[in-house]
PDB file of C-alpha atoms in Angstrom:
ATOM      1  CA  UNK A   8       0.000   0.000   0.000  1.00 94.00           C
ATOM      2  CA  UNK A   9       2.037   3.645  -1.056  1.00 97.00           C
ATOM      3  CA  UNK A  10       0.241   6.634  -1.372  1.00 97.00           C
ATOM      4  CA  UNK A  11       1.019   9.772  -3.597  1.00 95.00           C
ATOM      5  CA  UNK A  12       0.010  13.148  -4.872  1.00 94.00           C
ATOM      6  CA  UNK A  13       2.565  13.629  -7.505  1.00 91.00           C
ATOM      7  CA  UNK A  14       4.121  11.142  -9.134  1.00 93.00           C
ATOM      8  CA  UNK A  15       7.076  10.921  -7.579  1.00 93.00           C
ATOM      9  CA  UNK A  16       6.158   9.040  -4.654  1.00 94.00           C
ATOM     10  CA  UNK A  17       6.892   5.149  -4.275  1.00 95.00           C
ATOM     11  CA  UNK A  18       4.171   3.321  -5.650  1.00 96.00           C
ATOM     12  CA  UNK A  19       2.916   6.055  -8.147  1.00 96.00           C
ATOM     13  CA  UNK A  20       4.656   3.746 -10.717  1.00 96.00           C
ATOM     14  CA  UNK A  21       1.071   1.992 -10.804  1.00 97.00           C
ATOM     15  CA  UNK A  22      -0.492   5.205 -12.798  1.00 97.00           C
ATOM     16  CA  UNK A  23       3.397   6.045 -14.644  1.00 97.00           C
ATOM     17  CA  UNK A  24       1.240   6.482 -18.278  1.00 96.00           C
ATOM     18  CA  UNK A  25      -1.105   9.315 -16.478  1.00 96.00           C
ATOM     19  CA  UNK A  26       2.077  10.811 -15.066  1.00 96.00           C
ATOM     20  CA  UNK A  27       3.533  10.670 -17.966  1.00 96.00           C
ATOM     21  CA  UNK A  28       0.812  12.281 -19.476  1.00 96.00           C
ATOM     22  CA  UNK A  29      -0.842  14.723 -17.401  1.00 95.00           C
ATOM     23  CA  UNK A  30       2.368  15.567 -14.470  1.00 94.00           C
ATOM     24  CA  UNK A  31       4.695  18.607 -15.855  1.00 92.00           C
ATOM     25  CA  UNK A  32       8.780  16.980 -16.046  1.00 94.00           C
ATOM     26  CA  UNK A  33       6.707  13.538 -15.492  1.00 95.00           C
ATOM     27  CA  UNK A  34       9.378  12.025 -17.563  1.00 95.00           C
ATOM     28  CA  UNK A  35      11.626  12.982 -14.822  1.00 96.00           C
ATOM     29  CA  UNK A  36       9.993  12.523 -11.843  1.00 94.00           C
ATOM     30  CA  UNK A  37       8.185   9.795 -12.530  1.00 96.00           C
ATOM     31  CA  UNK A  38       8.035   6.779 -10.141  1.00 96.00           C
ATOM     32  CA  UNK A  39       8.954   3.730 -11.618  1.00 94.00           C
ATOM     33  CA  UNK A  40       7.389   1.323  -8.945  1.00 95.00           C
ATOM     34  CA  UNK A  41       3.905   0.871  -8.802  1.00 96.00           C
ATOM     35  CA  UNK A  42       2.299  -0.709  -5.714  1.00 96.00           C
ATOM     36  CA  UNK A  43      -0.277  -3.074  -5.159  1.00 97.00           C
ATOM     37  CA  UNK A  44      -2.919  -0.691  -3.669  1.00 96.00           C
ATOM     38  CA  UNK A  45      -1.986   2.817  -4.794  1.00 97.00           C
ATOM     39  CA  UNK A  46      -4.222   5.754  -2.607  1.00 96.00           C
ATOM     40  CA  UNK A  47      -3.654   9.281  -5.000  1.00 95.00           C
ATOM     41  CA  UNK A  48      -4.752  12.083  -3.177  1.00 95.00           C
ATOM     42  CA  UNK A  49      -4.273  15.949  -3.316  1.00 93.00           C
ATOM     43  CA  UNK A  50      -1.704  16.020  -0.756  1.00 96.00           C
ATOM     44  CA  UNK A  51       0.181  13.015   0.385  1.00 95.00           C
ATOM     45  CA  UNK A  52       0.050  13.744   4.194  1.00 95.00           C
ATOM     46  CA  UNK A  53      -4.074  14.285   3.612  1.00 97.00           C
ATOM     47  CA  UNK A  54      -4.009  10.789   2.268  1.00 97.00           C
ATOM     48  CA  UNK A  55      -2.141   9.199   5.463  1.00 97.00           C
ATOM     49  CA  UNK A  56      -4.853  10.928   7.739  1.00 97.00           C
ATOM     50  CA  UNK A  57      -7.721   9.672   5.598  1.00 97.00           C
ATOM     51  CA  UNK A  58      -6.571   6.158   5.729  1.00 97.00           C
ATOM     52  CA  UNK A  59      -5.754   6.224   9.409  1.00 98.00           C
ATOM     53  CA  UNK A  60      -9.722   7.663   9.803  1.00 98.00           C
ATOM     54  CA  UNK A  61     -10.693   4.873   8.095  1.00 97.00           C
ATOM     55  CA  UNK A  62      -8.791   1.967   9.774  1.00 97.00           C
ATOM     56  CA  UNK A  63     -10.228   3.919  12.936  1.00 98.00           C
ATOM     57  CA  UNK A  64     -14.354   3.328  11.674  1.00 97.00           C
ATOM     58  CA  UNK A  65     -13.046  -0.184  10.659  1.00 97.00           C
ATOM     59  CA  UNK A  66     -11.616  -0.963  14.160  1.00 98.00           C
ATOM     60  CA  UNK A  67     -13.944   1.037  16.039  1.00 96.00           C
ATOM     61  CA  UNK A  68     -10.984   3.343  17.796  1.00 97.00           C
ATOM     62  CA  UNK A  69      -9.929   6.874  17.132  1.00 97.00           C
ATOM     63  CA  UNK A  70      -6.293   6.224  15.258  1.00 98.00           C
ATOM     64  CA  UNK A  71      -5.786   9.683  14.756  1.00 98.00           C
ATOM     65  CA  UNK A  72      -3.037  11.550  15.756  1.00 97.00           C
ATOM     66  CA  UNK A  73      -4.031  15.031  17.874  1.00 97.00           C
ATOM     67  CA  UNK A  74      -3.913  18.388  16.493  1.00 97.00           C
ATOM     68  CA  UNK A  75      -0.868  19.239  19.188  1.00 97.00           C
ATOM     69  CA  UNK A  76       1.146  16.247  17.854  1.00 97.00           C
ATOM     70  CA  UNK A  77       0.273  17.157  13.943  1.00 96.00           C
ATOM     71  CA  UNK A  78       1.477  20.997  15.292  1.00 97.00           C
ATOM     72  CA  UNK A  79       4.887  19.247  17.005  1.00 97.00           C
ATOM     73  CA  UNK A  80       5.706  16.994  14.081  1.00 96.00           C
ATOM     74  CA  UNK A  81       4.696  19.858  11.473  1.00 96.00           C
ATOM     75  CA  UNK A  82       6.956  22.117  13.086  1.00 96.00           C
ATOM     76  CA  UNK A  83       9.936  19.684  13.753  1.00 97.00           C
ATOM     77  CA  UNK A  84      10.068  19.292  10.151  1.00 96.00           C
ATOM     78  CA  UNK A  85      10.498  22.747   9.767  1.00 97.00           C
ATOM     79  CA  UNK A  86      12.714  22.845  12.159  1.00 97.00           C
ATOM     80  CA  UNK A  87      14.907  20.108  10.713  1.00 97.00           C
ATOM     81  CA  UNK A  88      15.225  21.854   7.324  1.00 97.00           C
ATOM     82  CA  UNK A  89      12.233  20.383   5.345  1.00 96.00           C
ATOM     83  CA  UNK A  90      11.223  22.847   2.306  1.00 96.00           C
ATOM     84  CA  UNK A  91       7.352  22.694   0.794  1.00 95.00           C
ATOM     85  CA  UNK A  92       7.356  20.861  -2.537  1.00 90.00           C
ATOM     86  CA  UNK A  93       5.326  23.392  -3.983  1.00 93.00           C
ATOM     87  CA  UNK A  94       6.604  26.633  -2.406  1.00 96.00           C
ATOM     88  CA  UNK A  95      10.184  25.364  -2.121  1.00 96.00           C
ATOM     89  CA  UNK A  96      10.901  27.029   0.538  1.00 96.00           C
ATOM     90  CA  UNK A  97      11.123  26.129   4.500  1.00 97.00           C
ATOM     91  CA  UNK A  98       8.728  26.287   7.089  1.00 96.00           C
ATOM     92  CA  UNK A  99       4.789  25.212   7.830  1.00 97.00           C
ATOM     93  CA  UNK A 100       3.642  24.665   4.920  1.00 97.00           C
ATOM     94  CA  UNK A 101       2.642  21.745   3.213  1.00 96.00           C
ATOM     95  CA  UNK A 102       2.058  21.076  -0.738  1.00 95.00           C
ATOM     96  CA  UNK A 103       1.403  24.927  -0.641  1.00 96.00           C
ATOM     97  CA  UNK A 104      -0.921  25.029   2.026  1.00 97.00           C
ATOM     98  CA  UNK A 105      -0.794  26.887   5.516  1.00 97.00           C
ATOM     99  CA  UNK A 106       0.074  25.295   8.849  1.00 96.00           C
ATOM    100  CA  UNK A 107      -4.261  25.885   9.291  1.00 97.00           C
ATOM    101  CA  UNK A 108      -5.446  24.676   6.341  1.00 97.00           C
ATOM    102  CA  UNK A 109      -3.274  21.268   7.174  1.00 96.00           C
ATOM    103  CA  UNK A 110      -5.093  21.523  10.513  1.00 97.00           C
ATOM    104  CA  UNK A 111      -8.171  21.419   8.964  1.00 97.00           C
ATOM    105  CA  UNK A 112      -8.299  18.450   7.101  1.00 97.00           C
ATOM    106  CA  UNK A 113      -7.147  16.251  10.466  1.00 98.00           C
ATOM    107  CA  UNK A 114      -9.640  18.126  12.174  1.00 98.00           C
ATOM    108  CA  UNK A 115     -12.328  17.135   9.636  1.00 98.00           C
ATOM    109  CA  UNK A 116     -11.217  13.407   9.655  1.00 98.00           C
ATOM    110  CA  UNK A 117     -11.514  13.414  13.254  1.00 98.00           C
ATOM    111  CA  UNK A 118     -14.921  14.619  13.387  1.00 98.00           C
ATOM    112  CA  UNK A 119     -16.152  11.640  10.794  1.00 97.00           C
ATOM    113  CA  UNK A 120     -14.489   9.426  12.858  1.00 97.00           C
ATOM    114  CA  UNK A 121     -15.718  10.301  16.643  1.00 96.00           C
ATOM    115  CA  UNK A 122     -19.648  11.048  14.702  1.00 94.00           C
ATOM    116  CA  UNK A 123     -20.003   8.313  12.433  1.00 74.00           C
TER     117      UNK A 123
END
């Protein structure tokens, strides 16, 4: 199981023709292994949270991660050096997104999975 928002990720060789296709430099960046369950999403790190909110309805136990530990591990990324892909630069963003926005979409999973 790999997931993937751009093409580079492992497992993103499964869709390599639509990368090729439809991903600017997807010659380059192209992944050349394709896994055996591929989850594409918008933004890799959205895609983690989903499927941990969904193992949680399946097992009947929140999974998730809370927002202070998303906040701790954002910023120790930042803090380590790690740059945005899409605003190449470093701090709390992700994919282009704010530090909130992130926020958000764990918050949202969260409420699915504590109202289902």
């Amino acid at each position: 199981v790999c997931i993937g928002d751009g093409g580079n990720e492992v497992g993103m060789g499964k869709v390599k023709p639509l990368i090729l296709k439809q991903v600017p430099l997807g010659e380059t960046i192209a992944a050349a292994f394709a896994a055996d369950i591929l989850l594409a999403c918008g933004v890799s790190n959205w895609g983690g949270i989903g499927l941990a909110g969904l193992l949680s309805l399946l097992v009947g136990k929140n999974l998730l991660h809370s927002d202070e530990q998303e906040a701790m591990m954002i910023q120790a990324m930042a803090d380590c050096g790690a740059v945005d892909g899409v605003l190449k630069k470093v701090g709390t963003t992700i994919d282009g997104f704010s530090f909130e926005e992130n926020l958000q979409i764990l918050k949202d999973i969260r409420f699915v999975v504590v109202n289902p």
